CSV table of C-alpha atoms in Angstrom, one decimal:
chain,number,residue,atom,x,y,z
A,4,MET,CA,-24.4,32.0,-8.8
A,5,LYS,CA,-21.4,33.7,-10.5
A,6,LYS,CA,-21.8,34.1,-14.2
A,7,SER,CA,-18.4,32.5,-14.9
A,8,ALA,CA,-19.5,29.3,-13.2
A,9,GLN,CA,-23.0,29.4,-14.6
A,10,ARG,CA,-21.8,29.6,-18.2
A,11,ILE,CA,-20.0,26.2,-17.9
A,12,TRP,CA,-23.2,24.2,-18.0
A,13,GLY,CA,-26.0,26.6,-17.2
A,14,GLY,CA,-27.6,27.3,-20.7
A,15,ARG,CA,-30.4,24.8,-20.0
A,16,PHE,CA,-31.3,26.4,-16.6
A,17,SER,CA,-33.2,29.5,-15.8
A,18,ALA,CA,-31.5,29.8,-12.4
A,19,GLY,CA,-28.5,28.6,-10.6
A,20,PRO,CA,-28.6,26.0,-7.8
A,21,ALA,CA,-29.5,26.9,-4.2
A,22,GLU,CA,-26.6,27.7,-1.9
A,23,ALA,CA,-27.2,24.5,0.1
A,24,VAL,CA,-27.1,22.5,-3.2
A,25,LYS,CA,-23.8,24.1,-4.1
A,26,ALA,CA,-22.3,23.3,-0.8
A,27,PHE,CA,-23.6,19.7,-1.0
A,28,THR,CA,-22.4,19.0,-4.5
A,29,GLU,CA,-19.0,20.7,-4.6
A,30,SER,CA,-15.9,18.4,-4.7
A,31,VAL,CA,-13.1,21.0,-5.2
A,32,SER,CA,-12.5,20.9,-1.5
A,33,PHE,CA,-10.8,17.5,-2.1
A,34,ASP,CA,-10.4,16.9,-5.8
A,35,TRP,CA,-8.2,20.0,-6.2
A,36,ARG,CA,-5.4,17.4,-5.7
A,37,LEU,CA,-5.9,16.3,-9.3
A,38,TYR,CA,-4.9,19.7,-10.6
A,39,LYS,CA,-1.5,18.7,-12.0
A,40,HIS,CA,-3.0,15.7,-13.9
A,41,ASP,CA,-6.0,17.8,-15.0
A,42,ILE,CA,-3.7,20.4,-16.5
A,43,ALA,CA,-1.5,17.7,-18.2
A,44,GLY,CA,-4.6,16.1,-19.6
A,45,SER,CA,-5.9,19.4,-20.9
A,46,ILE,CA,-2.6,20.3,-22.6
A,47,ALA,CA,-2.5,16.9,-24.3
A,48,HIS,CA,-6.1,17.3,-25.3
A,49,ALA,CA,-5.4,20.7,-26.9
A,50,LYS,CA,-2.5,19.2,-28.9
A,51,GLY,CA,-4.8,16.4,-30.0
A,52,LEU,CA,-7.3,19.0,-31.2
A,53,VAL,CA,-4.6,20.7,-33.2
A,54,LYS,CA,-3.7,17.3,-34.8
A,55,VAL,CA,-7.3,16.9,-36.1
A,56,GLY,CA,-7.7,20.5,-37.2
A,57,LEU,CA,-10.0,21.7,-34.4
A,58,LEU,CA,-7.5,24.1,-32.9
A,59,THR,CA,-4.7,26.1,-34.5
A,60,GLY,CA,-1.2,25.6,-33.2
A,61,ALA,CA,-1.2,29.2,-31.9
A,62,GLU,CA,-4.5,28.6,-30.0
A,63,ALA,CA,-3.1,25.5,-28.4
A,64,ALA,CA,0.1,27.3,-27.5
A,65,LYS,CA,-1.9,30.1,-25.8
A,66,ILE,CA,-4.0,27.5,-23.9
A,67,GLU,CA,-0.9,25.7,-22.7
A,68,ARG,CA,0.7,29.0,-21.6
A,69,GLY,CA,-2.4,29.8,-19.7
A,70,LEU,CA,-2.6,26.4,-18.1
A,71,ARG,CA,1.0,26.5,-17.1
A,72,ALA,CA,0.5,29.9,-15.5
A,73,ILE,CA,-2.5,28.5,-13.5
A,74,GLU,CA,-0.4,25.5,-12.4
A,75,ARG,CA,2.3,27.9,-11.1
A,76,GLU,CA,-0.3,29.9,-9.2
A,77,ILE,CA,-1.7,26.7,-7.6
A,78,GLU,CA,1.8,25.5,-6.6
A,79,SER,CA,2.6,28.9,-5.1
A,80,GLY,CA,-0.6,29.0,-3.1
A,81,LYS,CA,-1.9,32.0,-4.9
A,82,PHE,CA,-4.8,30.3,-6.8
A,83,LYS,CA,-8.2,30.9,-5.2
A,84,TRP,CA,-10.4,27.8,-5.4
A,85,ASP,CA,-14.0,28.7,-6.0
A,86,HIS,CA,-16.7,26.3,-4.7
A,87,ASP,CA,-19.2,27.8,-7.1
A,88,CYS,CA,-17.2,26.2,-9.9
A,89,GLU,CA,-17.9,22.8,-8.3
A,90,ASP,CA,-14.7,20.9,-9.0
A,91,VAL,CA,-11.1,21.1,-10.0
A,92,HIS,CA,-11.9,20.8,-13.7
A,93,MET,CA,-14.3,23.8,-13.8
A,94,ASN,CA,-12.1,25.9,-11.5
A,95,ILE,CA,-9.2,25.5,-13.9
A,96,GLU,CA,-11.3,26.0,-17.1
A,97,THR,CA,-13.0,29.1,-15.6
A,98,ALA,CA,-9.6,30.5,-14.6
A,99,LEU,CA,-8.2,29.7,-18.1
A,100,ILE,CA,-11.1,31.6,-19.9
A,101,ARG,CA,-10.6,34.5,-17.5
A,102,LYS,CA,-6.9,34.5,-18.3
A,103,ILE,CA,-6.8,34.1,-22.1
A,104,GLY,CA,-10.3,34.9,-23.2
A,105,ALA,CA,-12.5,33.2,-25.8
A,106,VAL,CA,-9.8,30.7,-26.9
A,107,GLY,CA,-10.1,29.1,-23.5
A,108,LYS,CA,-13.7,28.2,-24.4
A,109,LYS,CA,-12.5,25.9,-27.2
A,110,LEU,CA,-10.5,23.6,-24.8
A,111,HIS,CA,-13.5,21.4,-23.9
A,112,THR,CA,-14.2,20.6,-27.5
A,113,GLY,CA,-14.9,16.8,-27.8
A,114,ARG,CA,-14.5,16.3,-24.1
A,115,SER,CA,-16.8,15.7,-21.1
A,116,ARG,CA,-16.0,16.0,-17.5
A,117,ASN,CA,-16.8,12.2,-17.4
A,118,ASP,CA,-13.8,11.2,-19.5
A,119,GLN,CA,-11.8,14.1,-18.2
A,120,VAL,CA,-12.0,13.0,-14.5
A,121,ALA,CA,-11.5,9.3,-15.4
A,122,THR,CA,-8.3,10.3,-17.1
A,123,ASP,CA,-7.2,12.5,-14.2
A,124,ILE,CA,-7.8,9.8,-11.6
A,125,ARG,CA,-5.9,7.2,-13.7
A,126,LEU,CA,-2.9,9.5,-14.1
A,127,TRP,CA,-2.9,10.4,-10.4
A,128,LEU,CA,-3.2,6.8,-9.3
A,129,ILE,CA,-0.4,5.6,-11.5
A,130,SER,CA,1.9,8.3,-9.9
A,131,LYS,CA,0.9,7.1,-6.4
A,132,ILE,CA,1.5,3.5,-7.3
A,133,ARG,CA,5.0,4.5,-8.3
A,134,SER,CA,5.5,6.2,-5.0
A,135,GLY,CA,4.1,3.2,-3.2
A,136,ALA,CA,6.5,0.9,-5.0
A,137,HIS,CA,9.4,3.1,-3.8
A,138,GLU,CA,8.1,3.0,-0.2
A,139,ILE,CA,7.6,-0.8,-0.2
A,140,GLN,CA,11.1,-1.3,-1.5
A,141,ASN,CA,12.4,1.1,1.2
A,142,LEU,CA,10.7,-1.0,3.9
A,143,GLN,CA,12.0,-4.2,2.3
A,144,LYS,CA,15.6,-2.8,2.4
A,145,ALA,CA,15.2,-1.9,6.1
A,146,LEU,CA,14.1,-5.4,6.9
A,147,VAL,CA,16.9,-7.0,4.8
A,148,ALA,CA,19.4,-4.7,6.5
A,149,LEU,CA,18.2,-5.8,10.0
A,150,ALA,CA,18.2,-9.4,8.8
A,151,GLU,CA,21.8,-9.2,7.7
A,152,LYS,CA,22.8,-7.6,10.9
A,153,GLU,CA,21.1,-10.4,12.9
A,154,CYS,CA,21.7,-13.3,10.6
A,155,ASP,CA,23.1,-15.4,13.5
A,156,THR,CA,20.4,-14.5,16.1
A,157,VAL,CA,18.1,-17.4,17.0
A,158,ILE,CA,14.5,-16.9,18.4
A,159,PRO,CA,11.6,-19.2,18.9
A,160,GLY,CA,9.2,-19.4,16.0
A,161,TYR,CA,5.6,-19.4,17.0
A,162,THR,CA,2.3,-21.1,16.1
A,163,HIS,CA,-0.9,-20.1,18.0
A,164,LEU,CA,1.5,-17.6,19.7
A,165,GLN,CA,3.0,-20.6,21.5
A,166,ARG,CA,6.7,-21.5,21.1
A,167,ALA,CA,7.0,-24.0,18.2
A,168,GLN,CA,10.5,-24.5,16.7
A,169,PRO,CA,13.6,-22.4,16.5
A,170,VAL,CA,14.3,-20.1,13.6
A,171,LEU,CA,16.8,-17.4,12.8
A,172,LEU,CA,15.5,-13.9,13.5
A,173,ALA,CA,16.6,-13.1,9.9
A,174,HIS,CA,14.4,-15.8,8.5
A,175,HIS,CA,11.4,-14.3,10.4
A,176,LEU,CA,12.1,-10.8,9.0
A,177,LEU,CA,12.6,-12.2,5.5
A,178,ALA,CA,9.1,-13.6,5.6
A,179,TYR,CA,7.8,-10.0,5.6
A,180,VAL,CA,10.1,-9.2,2.7
A,181,GLU,CA,8.3,-11.9,0.8
A,182,MET,CA,4.9,-10.5,1.8
A,183,PHE,CA,5.7,-7.0,0.7
A,184,SER,CA,7.1,-8.3,-2.6
A,185,ARG,CA,3.7,-9.8,-3.4
A,186,ASP,CA,2.1,-6.4,-2.4
A,187,ALA,CA,4.4,-4.7,-4.9
A,188,GLU,CA,3.4,-7.1,-7.6
A,189,ARG,CA,-0.3,-6.5,-6.9
A,190,PHE,CA,0.2,-2.7,-7.2
A,191,ALA,CA,2.1,-3.2,-10.4
A,192,ASP,CA,-0.7,-5.3,-11.8
A,193,CYS,CA,-3.3,-2.6,-10.8
A,194,ALA,CA,-1.2,0.0,-12.6
A,195,LYS,CA,-1.4,-2.1,-15.8
A,196,ARG,CA,-5.1,-1.9,-15.9
A,197,ALA,CA,-5.2,1.8,-14.9
A,198,ASN,CA,-2.8,2.6,-17.7
A,199,LEU,CA,-5.4,3.1,-20.4
A,200,CYS,CA,-6.6,6.5,-21.5
A,201,PRO,CA,-10.4,7.3,-21.4
A,202,LEU,CA,-10.1,10.7,-23.2
A,203,GLY,CA,-12.3,10.7,-26.2
A,204,ALA,CA,-15.0,8.6,-24.7
A,205,GLY,CA,-16.9,11.8,-24.0
A,206,ALA,CA,-19.9,11.7,-21.7
A,207,ILE,CA,-21.0,8.2,-22.8
A,208,ALA,CA,-20.8,7.7,-26.5
A,209,GLY,CA,-17.7,9.4,-27.8
A,210,SER,CA,-18.0,12.3,-30.2
A,211,THR,CA,-18.9,13.0,-33.8
A,212,LEU,CA,-15.7,15.0,-34.0
A,213,LYS,CA,-12.8,12.9,-35.4
A,214,LEU,CA,-10.4,12.7,-32.4
A,215,ASP,CA,-7.1,11.0,-32.4
A,216,ARG,CA,-7.4,9.2,-29.1
A,217,ALA,CA,-4.2,7.1,-29.5
A,218,TYR,CA,-2.1,10.3,-30.1
A,219,VAL,CA,-3.4,11.9,-26.9
A,220,ALA,CA,-2.9,8.7,-24.9
A,221,LYS,CA,0.7,8.6,-26.1
A,222,LEU,CA,1.3,12.2,-25.1
A,223,LEU,CA,0.1,11.4,-21.6
A,224,GLY,CA,2.2,8.3,-21.3
A,225,PHE,CA,-0.6,5.8,-21.4
A,226,ALA,CA,0.0,2.3,-22.7
A,227,GLY,CA,-3.2,2.5,-24.9
A,228,VAL,CA,-6.8,3.6,-25.0
A,229,THR,CA,-10.0,2.2,-23.5
A,230,GLN,CA,-12.1,0.2,-26.0
A,231,ASN,CA,-15.7,1.0,-24.9
A,232,SER,CA,-16.9,4.5,-24.3
A,233,MET,CA,-19.5,3.5,-21.8
A,234,ASP,CA,-17.1,1.4,-19.7
A,235,ALA,CA,-14.4,4.1,-20.0
A,236,VAL,CA,-16.4,6.7,-18.1
A,237,SER,CA,-17.9,4.4,-15.5
A,238,ASP,CA,-15.1,2.0,-14.8
A,239,ARG,CA,-13.6,2.4,-11.3
A,240,ASP,CA,-12.3,-1.2,-11.0
A,241,PHE,CA,-8.8,0.1,-10.9
A,242,ILE,CA,-9.6,2.2,-7.8
A,243,VAL,CA,-11.1,-0.9,-6.1
A,244,GLU,CA,-8.0,-2.9,-7.0
A,245,PHE,CA,-5.8,-0.2,-5.5
A,246,HIS,CA,-7.9,-0.2,-2.3
A,247,ALA,CA,-7.7,-4.0,-2.2
A,248,ALA,CA,-3.9,-4.0,-2.7
A,249,ALA,CA,-3.6,-1.2,-0.1
A,250,ALA,CA,-5.8,-3.2,2.4
A,251,LEU,CA,-3.7,-6.3,2.0
A,252,THR,CA,-0.5,-4.3,2.4
A,253,GLY,CA,-2.0,-2.8,5.5
A,254,ALA,CA,-2.6,-6.3,6.8
A,255,HIS,CA,1.0,-7.1,6.4
A,256,LEU,CA,2.1,-3.9,8.0
A,257,SER,CA,-0.3,-4.7,10.9
A,258,ARG,CA,1.2,-8.2,11.3
A,259,LEU,CA,4.7,-6.7,11.3
A,260,ALA,CA,3.6,-4.1,13.8
A,261,GLU,CA,2.1,-6.8,16.0
A,262,ASP,CA,5.3,-8.8,16.1
A,263,THR,CA,7.2,-5.6,16.9
A,264,ILE,CA,4.8,-4.8,19.7
A,265,LEU,CA,5.1,-8.3,21.2
A,266,TRP,CA,8.8,-8.5,20.9
A,267,SER,CA,9.3,-5.1,22.6
A,268,SER,CA,7.2,-6.1,25.6
A,269,THR,CA,8.8,-7.0,28.9
A,270,GLU,CA,7.3,-10.5,28.5
A,271,PHE,CA,9.3,-11.1,25.3
A,272,GLY,CA,12.1,-8.6,25.6
A,273,PHE,CA,13.6,-9.6,22.2
A,274,ILE,CA,13.9,-6.0,20.9
A,275,THR,CA,14.0,-2.4,22.0
A,276,ILE,CA,12.5,0.3,19.8
A,277,ALA,CA,14.5,3.5,19.6
A,278,ASP,CA,13.0,6.3,21.8
A,279,ALA,CA,12.3,8.4,18.7
A,280,TYR,CA,9.7,5.9,17.6
A,281,THR,CA,8.0,5.4,21.0
A,282,THR,CA,6.1,7.6,23.4
A,283,GLY,CA,5.5,7.8,27.1
A,284,SER,CA,2.6,7.8,29.5
A,285,SER,CA,0.9,10.9,30.8
A,286,LEU,CA,0.6,9.2,34.2
A,287,MET,CA,3.1,6.4,34.5
A,288,PRO,CA,6.7,7.7,34.2
A,289,GLN,CA,8.3,4.3,33.6
A,290,LYS,CA,6.3,3.6,30.4
A,291,LYS,CA,7.7,3.4,26.9
A,292,ASN,CA,4.9,2.7,24.5
A,293,PRO,CA,5.3,1.3,20.9
A,294,ASP,CA,2.8,3.9,19.6
A,295,ILE,CA,4.2,4.0,16.1
A,296,ALA,CA,3.7,0.3,15.7
A,297,GLU,CA,0.3,0.5,17.3
A,298,LEU,CA,-0.8,3.3,15.0
A,299,ALA,CA,0.5,1.3,12.0
A,300,ARG,CA,-1.7,-1.6,13.1
A,301,GLY,CA,-4.6,0.7,13.7
A,302,LYS,CA,-4.5,2.6,10.4
A,303,THR,CA,-5.1,-0.7,8.6
A,304,ALA,CA,-8.7,-0.2,9.6
A,305,ARG,CA,-8.9,2.9,7.4
A,306,LEU,CA,-7.6,0.9,4.5
A,307,TYR,CA,-10.2,-1.8,5.0
A,308,GLY,CA,-13.0,0.7,5.4
A,309,ASN,CA,-12.1,2.5,2.2
A,310,LEU,CA,-12.1,-0.7,0.3
A,311,VAL,CA,-15.6,-1.5,1.5
A,312,GLN,CA,-16.7,2.0,0.7
A,313,ALA,CA,-15.4,1.7,-2.9
A,314,LEU,CA,-17.1,-1.6,-3.4
A,315,THR,CA,-20.3,-0.4,-2.0
A,316,LEU,CA,-20.2,2.8,-4.1
A,317,ILE,CA,-20.2,1.0,-7.4
A,318,LYS,CA,-22.2,-2.1,-6.6
A,319,SER,CA,-25.6,-0.8,-7.8
A,320,LEU,CA,-24.7,1.9,-10.4
A,321,PRO,CA,-26.4,1.6,-13.8
A,322,LEU,CA,-24.3,2.4,-16.8
A,323,THR,CA,-22.8,4.8,-17.2
A,324,TYR,CA,-21.6,7.8,-15.2
A,325,ASN,CA,-23.5,8.7,-12.1
A,326,ARG,CA,-22.8,11.5,-9.7
A,327,ASP,CA,-22.2,8.9,-7.0
A,328,LEU,CA,-18.8,8.4,-8.5
A,329,GLN,CA,-17.7,11.8,-7.1
A,330,GLU,CA,-17.5,10.0,-3.8
A,331,ASP,CA,-14.7,7.7,-5.2
A,332,LYS,CA,-11.9,10.3,-4.6
A,333,ALA,CA,-11.9,11.3,-0.9
A,334,PRO,CA,-11.4,7.7,0.3
A,335,LEU,CA,-8.9,7.0,-2.5
A,336,PHE,CA,-6.8,10.1,-1.5
A,337,LYS,CA,-7.0,9.0,2.2
A,338,SER,CA,-5.9,5.4,1.4
A,339,ALA,CA,-3.0,6.6,-0.6
A,340,ASP,CA,-1.9,9.0,2.1
A,341,THR,CA,-2.3,6.5,4.9
A,342,LEU,CA,-0.5,3.7,3.0
A,343,LEU,CA,2.5,5.8,1.9
A,344,SER,CA,3.0,7.5,5.3
A,345,THR,CA,2.7,4.1,7.2
A,346,LEU,CA,5.1,2.4,4.9
A,347,HIS,CA,7.6,5.2,5.4
A,348,ILE,CA,7.4,5.5,9.2
A,349,VAL,CA,7.5,1.7,9.7
A,350,ALA,CA,10.7,1.5,7.6
A,351,GLU,CA,12.3,4.2,9.7
A,352,MET,CA,11.2,2.4,12.9
A,353,MET,CA,12.7,-0.9,11.7
A,354,ARG,CA,16.0,0.9,11.0
A,355,HIS,CA,16.2,1.8,14.7
A,356,ILE,CA,15.5,-1.5,16.3
A,357,HIS,CA,18.0,-2.9,18.9
A,358,VAL,CA,18.0,-6.7,19.3
A,359,ASN,CA,18.4,-8.0,22.9
A,360,HIS,CA,20.6,-11.0,22.1
A,361,VAL,CA,20.6,-12.4,25.7
A,362,LYS,CA,16.8,-12.5,25.8
A,363,CYS,CA,16.6,-14.1,22.3
A,364,GLU,CA,19.2,-16.7,23.1
A,365,ALA,CA,17.5,-17.6,26.4
A,366,ALA,CA,14.1,-18.1,24.7
A,367,ALA,CA,15.6,-20.1,21.9
A,368,SER,CA,17.4,-22.4,24.3
A,369,ASP,CA,14.1,-23.9,25.4
A,370,PRO,CA,14.6,-27.6,24.7
A,371,MET,CA,10.9,-28.1,24.0
A,372,LEU,CA,11.5,-26.3,20.7
A,373,LEU,CA,13.3,-29.3,19.5
A,374,ALA,CA,10.7,-32.0,20.4
A,375,THR,CA,9.9,-32.4,16.7
A,376,ASP,CA,13.6,-33.0,16.0
A,377,LEU,CA,13.5,-35.9,18.5
A,378,VAL,CA,10.5,-37.2,16.5
A,379,ASP,CA,12.6,-37.0,13.3
A,380,PHE,CA,15.5,-38.8,15.2
A,381,LEU,CA,13.1,-41.7,16.0
A,382,VAL,CA,11.8,-41.8,12.4
A,383,LYS,CA,15.3,-42.2,11.1
A,384,LYS,CA,15.7,-45.1,13.5
A,385,GLY,CA,12.8,-46.8,11.8
A,386,MET,CA,9.8,-45.8,13.9
A,387,ALA,CA,6.6,-44.8,12.2
A,388,PHE,CA,6.0,-41.1,12.4
A,389,ARG,CA,2.7,-41.4,14.4
A,390,ASP,CA,4.3,-43.8,16.9
A,391,ALA,CA,7.3,-41.5,17.2
A,392,HIS,CA,5.1,-38.5,17.7
A,393,HIS,CA,3.2,-40.3,20.4
A,394,ALA,CA,6.4,-41.5,22.1
A,395,VAL,CA,7.9,-38.0,22.2
A,396,GLY,CA,4.6,-36.6,23.5
A,397,SER,CA,4.8,-39.1,26.4
A,398,LEU,CA,8.3,-37.9,27.1
A,399,VAL,CA,7.2,-34.3,27.2
A,400,SER,CA,4.5,-35.2,29.6
A,401,GLU,CA,7.0,-37.1,31.8
A,402,ALA,CA,9.4,-34.2,31.8
A,403,GLU,CA,6.7,-31.8,32.9
A,404,GLN,CA,5.4,-34.2,35.6
A,405,THR,CA,8.8,-35.0,37.0
A,406,HIS,CA,10.1,-31.4,36.7
A,407,SER,CA,12.9,-32.7,34.6
A,408,SER,CA,14.2,-31.6,31.2
A,409,LEU,CA,13.2,-33.2,27.9
A,410,PRO,CA,16.9,-33.9,26.9
A,411,LYS,CA,17.4,-35.7,30.2
A,412,VAL,CA,14.3,-38.0,29.8
A,413,ALA,CA,15.1,-38.5,26.1
A,414,THR,CA,18.7,-39.6,26.9
A,415,LYS,CA,17.4,-42.0,29.6
A,416,LYS,CA,14.9,-43.5,27.2
A,417,TYR,CA,16.9,-43.6,23.9
A,418,GLY,CA,20.5,-43.1,24.8
A,419,PRO,CA,23.1,-40.4,24.5
A,420,ALA,CA,22.5,-39.9,20.8
A,421,ALA,CA,19.0,-38.7,21.6
A,422,GLY,CA,20.3,-36.1,24.0
A,423,LYS,CA,22.6,-34.6,21.4
A,424,ILE,CA,19.5,-33.7,19.3
A,425,PHE,CA,18.9,-30.7,21.7
A,426,ASP,CA,21.5,-28.4,20.1
A,427,VAL,CA,19.7,-25.5,18.5
A,428,ARG,CA,22.6,-24.6,16.1
A,429,ARG,CA,22.7,-28.2,14.9
A,430,ALA,CA,19.0,-28.2,14.5
A,431,LEU,CA,19.1,-25.1,12.3
A,432,THR,CA,22.0,-26.3,10.2
A,433,ALA,CA,20.1,-29.5,9.5
A,434,ARG,CA,17.2,-27.5,8.0
A,435,THR,CA,18.5,-27.3,4.4
A,436,ALA,CA,15.4,-27.7,2.2
A,437,ILE,CA,14.5,-24.8,0.0
A,438,GLY,CA,12.8,-22.2,2.1
A,439,ALA,CA,14.0,-23.6,5.4
A,440,PRO,CA,15.9,-21.5,8.0
A,441,SER,CA,19.4,-23.0,7.9
A,442,PRO,CA,22.1,-20.3,8.2
A,443,LYS,CA,23.3,-21.1,4.7
A,444,ASN,CA,19.8,-20.7,3.2
A,445,VAL,CA,19.2,-17.5,5.1
A,446,LYS,CA,22.4,-15.9,4.1
A,447,ALA,CA,21.7,-16.9,0.5
A,448,GLN,CA,18.2,-15.3,0.7
A,449,ILE,CA,19.7,-12.1,2.2
A,450,ALA,CA,22.1,-11.9,-0.7
A,451,ARG,CA,19.3,-12.6,-3.2
A,452,TRP,CA,17.1,-9.8,-1.8
A,453,LYS,CA,20.0,-7.3,-1.7
A,454,LYS,CA,20.5,-7.9,-5.3
A,455,LEU,CA,16.8,-7.7,-6.2
A,456,LEU,CA,16.4,-4.5,-4.2
A,457,ALA,CA,19.6,-2.8,-5.4
């Protein structure tokens, strides 16, 4: 084992770990992604040490210059990550000592890798939540734009994947805008709990050195500091919350993808996805496959799996830090990458959707969609709802058995006024309750969302 790596923690040991152990325990192959936040945390920590008299201003300045130089090397691709140094923290600290000498050895004063990594992950996660909020809003804007463009297009609404009642396509799209709004709120809520600084908690029990934790937290932009040193170094609830929010967002993306897949099929034919967001078949030349939507649906499985992995990881850990927690990062990074890329590509796909109005109009003209409106008509005439429901059910059966239309048998039974019920535009206009899909309501909701997302 290299001396530079051995010196970090090796005073207690007569020999370094076996090569197989080093390969098994290293995490720098994936936690290098924390480098920017690790460096930011180290600079703030150094300034905190100056404030309490454990470093001089000159020493802290030298440390910061060294860390900034390392950061530039990493970003330019010149930095050589050393697996012998185990993780991102030790790689940067070892490089710092090599670069500036003995002063670099003072940086870890009053700090453990336990509170250091907890701080890095929180900073990294908060930044990803901000990116996620942007991507969610980007998708919402794409859906609202399509809704505004298609605010007069009528389609069947479905329950049990069977035609149910007519709705405006815009109303259907805005349902997803509502879903993604709740997702954004969940991520924001997660960020609140992640926004506490663990630095100063040490390995488990703080430090006998008098550290100014609040000062360092402020430098790093945290809202405050953690209140229990044992919880601070072992808490990964905020990671589980992120996975849970990501999984639920994935569910919503999957549902949107499923509607897109169904609507683009020949059987529905409601929409056409732009060629740039589809693929072909290696065998069947006529095929145009909705692969982007299918992959968005499929990648949700990753998000679910990572949530279960995170929950399983922490479920039996005794307080406080255990090396098991090294395994929290890889799935977290994968979930963030999967979520952000999926949100982005789905938004782009939705911006390139063509609506086939003839197919939509034909499907929405099915008079069976207005059977419930006929029930309401009879209720207004004084009939009890259950009796009206039964009566209209009988008319539906009669229409099917006689190969007639529901408007025709309704007119025969209840007169011309009943036949006039089967006007889809009238039916939609009559749906004026809050949240219902009348054209007036939908246009108001489009205007509301445009304002909220501006």
